mmCIF file of C-alpha atoms in Angstrom:
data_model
loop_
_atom_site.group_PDB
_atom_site.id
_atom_site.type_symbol
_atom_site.label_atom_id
_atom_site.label_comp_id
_atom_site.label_asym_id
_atom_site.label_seq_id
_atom_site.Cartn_x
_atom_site.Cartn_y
_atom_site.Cartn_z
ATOM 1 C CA UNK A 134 15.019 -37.304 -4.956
ATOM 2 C CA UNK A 135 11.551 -37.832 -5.153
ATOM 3 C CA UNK A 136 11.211 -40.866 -2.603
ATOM 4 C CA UNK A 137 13.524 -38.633 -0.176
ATOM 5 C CA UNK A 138 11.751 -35.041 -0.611
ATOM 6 C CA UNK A 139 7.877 -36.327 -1.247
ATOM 7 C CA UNK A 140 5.827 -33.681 -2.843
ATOM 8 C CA UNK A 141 8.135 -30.912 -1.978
ATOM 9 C CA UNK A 142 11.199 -31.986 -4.547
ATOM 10 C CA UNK A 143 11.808 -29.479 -7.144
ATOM 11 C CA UNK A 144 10.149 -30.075 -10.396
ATOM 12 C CA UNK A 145 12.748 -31.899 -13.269
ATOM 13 C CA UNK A 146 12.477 -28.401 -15.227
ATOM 14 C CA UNK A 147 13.294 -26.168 -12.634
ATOM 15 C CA UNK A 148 16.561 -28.284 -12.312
ATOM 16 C CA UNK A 149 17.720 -28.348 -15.618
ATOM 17 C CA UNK A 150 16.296 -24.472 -15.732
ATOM 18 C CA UNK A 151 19.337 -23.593 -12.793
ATOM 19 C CA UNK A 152 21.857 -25.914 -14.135
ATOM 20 C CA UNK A 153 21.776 -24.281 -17.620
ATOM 21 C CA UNK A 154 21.626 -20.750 -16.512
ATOM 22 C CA UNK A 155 25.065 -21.846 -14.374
ATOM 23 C CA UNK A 156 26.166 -22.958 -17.123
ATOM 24 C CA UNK A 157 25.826 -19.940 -18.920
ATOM 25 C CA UNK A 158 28.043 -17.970 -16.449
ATOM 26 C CA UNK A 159 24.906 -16.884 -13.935
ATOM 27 C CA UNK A 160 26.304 -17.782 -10.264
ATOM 28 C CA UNK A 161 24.334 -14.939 -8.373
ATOM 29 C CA UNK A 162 21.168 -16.419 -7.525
ATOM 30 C CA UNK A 163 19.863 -12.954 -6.560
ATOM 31 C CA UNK A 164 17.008 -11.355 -9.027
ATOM 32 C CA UNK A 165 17.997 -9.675 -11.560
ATOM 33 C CA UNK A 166 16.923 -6.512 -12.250
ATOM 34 C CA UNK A 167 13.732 -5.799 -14.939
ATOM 35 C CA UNK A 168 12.394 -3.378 -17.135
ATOM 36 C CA UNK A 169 9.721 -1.273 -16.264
ATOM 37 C CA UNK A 170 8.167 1.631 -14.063
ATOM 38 C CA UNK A 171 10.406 1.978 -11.100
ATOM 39 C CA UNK A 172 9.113 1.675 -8.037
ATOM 40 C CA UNK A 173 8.694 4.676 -5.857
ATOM 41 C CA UNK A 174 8.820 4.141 -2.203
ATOM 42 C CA UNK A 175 6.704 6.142 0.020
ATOM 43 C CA UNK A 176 8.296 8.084 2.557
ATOM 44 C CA UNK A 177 7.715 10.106 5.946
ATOM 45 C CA UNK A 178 7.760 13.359 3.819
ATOM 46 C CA UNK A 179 5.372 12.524 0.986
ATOM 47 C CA UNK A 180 2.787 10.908 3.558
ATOM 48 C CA UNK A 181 3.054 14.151 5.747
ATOM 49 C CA UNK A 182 2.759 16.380 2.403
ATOM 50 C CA UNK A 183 -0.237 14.649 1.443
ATOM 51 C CA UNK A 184 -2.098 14.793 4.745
ATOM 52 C CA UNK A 185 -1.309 18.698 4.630
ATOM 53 C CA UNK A 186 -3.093 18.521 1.089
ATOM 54 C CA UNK A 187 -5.933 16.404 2.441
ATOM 55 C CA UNK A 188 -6.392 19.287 5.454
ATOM 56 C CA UNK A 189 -6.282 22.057 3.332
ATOM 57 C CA UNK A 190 -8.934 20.990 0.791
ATOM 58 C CA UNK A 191 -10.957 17.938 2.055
ATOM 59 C CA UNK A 192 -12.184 18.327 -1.628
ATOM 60 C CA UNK A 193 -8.965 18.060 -3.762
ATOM 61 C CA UNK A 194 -8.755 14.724 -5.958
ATOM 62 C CA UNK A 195 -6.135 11.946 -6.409
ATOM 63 C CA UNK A 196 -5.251 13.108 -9.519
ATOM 64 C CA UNK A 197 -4.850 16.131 -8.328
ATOM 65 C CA UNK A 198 -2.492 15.051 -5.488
ATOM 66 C CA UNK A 199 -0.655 12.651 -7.608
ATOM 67 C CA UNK A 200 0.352 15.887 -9.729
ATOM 68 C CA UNK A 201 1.185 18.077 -6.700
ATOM 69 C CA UNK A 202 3.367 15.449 -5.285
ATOM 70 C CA UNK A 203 4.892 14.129 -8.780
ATOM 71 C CA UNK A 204 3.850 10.369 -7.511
ATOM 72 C CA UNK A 205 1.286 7.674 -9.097
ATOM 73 C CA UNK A 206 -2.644 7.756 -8.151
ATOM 74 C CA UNK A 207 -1.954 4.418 -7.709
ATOM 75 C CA UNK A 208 0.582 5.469 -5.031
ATOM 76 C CA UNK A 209 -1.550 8.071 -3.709
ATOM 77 C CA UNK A 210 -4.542 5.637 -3.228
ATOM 78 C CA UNK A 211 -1.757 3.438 -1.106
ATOM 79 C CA UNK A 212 -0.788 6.047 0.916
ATOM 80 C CA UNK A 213 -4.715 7.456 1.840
ATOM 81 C CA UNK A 214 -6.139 4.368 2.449
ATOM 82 C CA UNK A 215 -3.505 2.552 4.696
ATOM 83 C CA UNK A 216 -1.073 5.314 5.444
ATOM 84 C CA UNK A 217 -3.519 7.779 6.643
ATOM 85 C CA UNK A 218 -6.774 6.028 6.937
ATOM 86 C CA UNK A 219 -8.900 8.222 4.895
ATOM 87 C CA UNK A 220 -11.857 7.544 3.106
ATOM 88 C CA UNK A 221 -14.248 9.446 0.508
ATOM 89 C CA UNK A 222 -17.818 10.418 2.066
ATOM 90 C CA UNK A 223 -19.754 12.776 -0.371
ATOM 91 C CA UNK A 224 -17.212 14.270 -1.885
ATOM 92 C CA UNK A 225 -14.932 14.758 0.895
ATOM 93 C CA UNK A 226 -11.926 12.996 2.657
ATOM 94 C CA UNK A 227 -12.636 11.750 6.241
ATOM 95 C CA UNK A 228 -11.309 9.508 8.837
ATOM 96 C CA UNK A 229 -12.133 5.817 8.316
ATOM 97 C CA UNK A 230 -11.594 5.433 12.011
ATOM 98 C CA UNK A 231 -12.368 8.105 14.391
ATOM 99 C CA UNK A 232 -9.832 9.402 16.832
ATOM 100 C CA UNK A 233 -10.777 9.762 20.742
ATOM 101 C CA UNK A 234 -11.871 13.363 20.228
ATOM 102 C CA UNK A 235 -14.291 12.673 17.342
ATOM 103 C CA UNK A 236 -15.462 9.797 19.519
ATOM 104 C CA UNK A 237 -16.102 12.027 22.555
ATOM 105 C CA UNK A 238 -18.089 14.892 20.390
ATOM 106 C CA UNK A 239 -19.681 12.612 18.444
ATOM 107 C CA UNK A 240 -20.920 11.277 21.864
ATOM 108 C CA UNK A 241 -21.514 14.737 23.499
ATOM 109 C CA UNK A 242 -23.484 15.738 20.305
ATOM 110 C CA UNK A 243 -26.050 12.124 20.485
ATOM 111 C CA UNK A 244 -26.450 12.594 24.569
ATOM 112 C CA UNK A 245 -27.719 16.154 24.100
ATOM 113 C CA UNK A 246 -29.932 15.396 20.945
ATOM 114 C CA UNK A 247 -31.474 12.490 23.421
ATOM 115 C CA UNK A 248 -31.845 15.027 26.375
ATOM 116 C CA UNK A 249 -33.761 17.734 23.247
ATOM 117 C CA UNK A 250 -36.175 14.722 22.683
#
């Protein structure tokens, strides 16, 4: 197999690996499912709920989210940081990327601070 398939044959072990678990009665070659923390995914109505929480206290933690919400920090970290774009600046949760209206005060404040000098 290896003079037909080059480098990209299977390895020996992962043969023999398939043929004995066929052997054993395994014909799905699907994953199986495994133990551990199941995985939460994150939908339309827990991003929206924690962007509420996010504009009502610009303050409030991830911990203190991830209780609120019943969800992971881990999850809540996800969610901020490429769900909503938000990032922590002295305390407080803002924008990573400003929207056209921040952009256009943010320019209206720096023109008239140019004009005061």
């Amino acid at each position: 197999m290896k003079e037909v398939y080059g480098e990209q044959c299977l390895a020996r072990c992962t043969k023999f690996g398939w043929y004995q678990r066929y052997e054993a009665g395994r014909v799905n070659i699907k994953e199986l499912p495994r133990p551990g923390q199941v995985h939460v995914v994150t939908n339309c109505a827990k991003i929206s709920a924690l962007g509420e929480l996010i504009q009502q206290n610009l303050q409030i933690t991830t911990s203190e989210i991830a209780v609120e919400l019943s969800i992971s920090k881990g999850t809540v970290h996800h969610i901020i940081d490429k769900k909503l774009g938000y990032g922590k600046v002295c305390a407080q949760w803002v924008p990573n990327h400003l929207s056209d209206n921040r952009k256009t005060a943010r320019m209206g404040v720096c023109l008239t601070q140019q004009f005061l000098h």
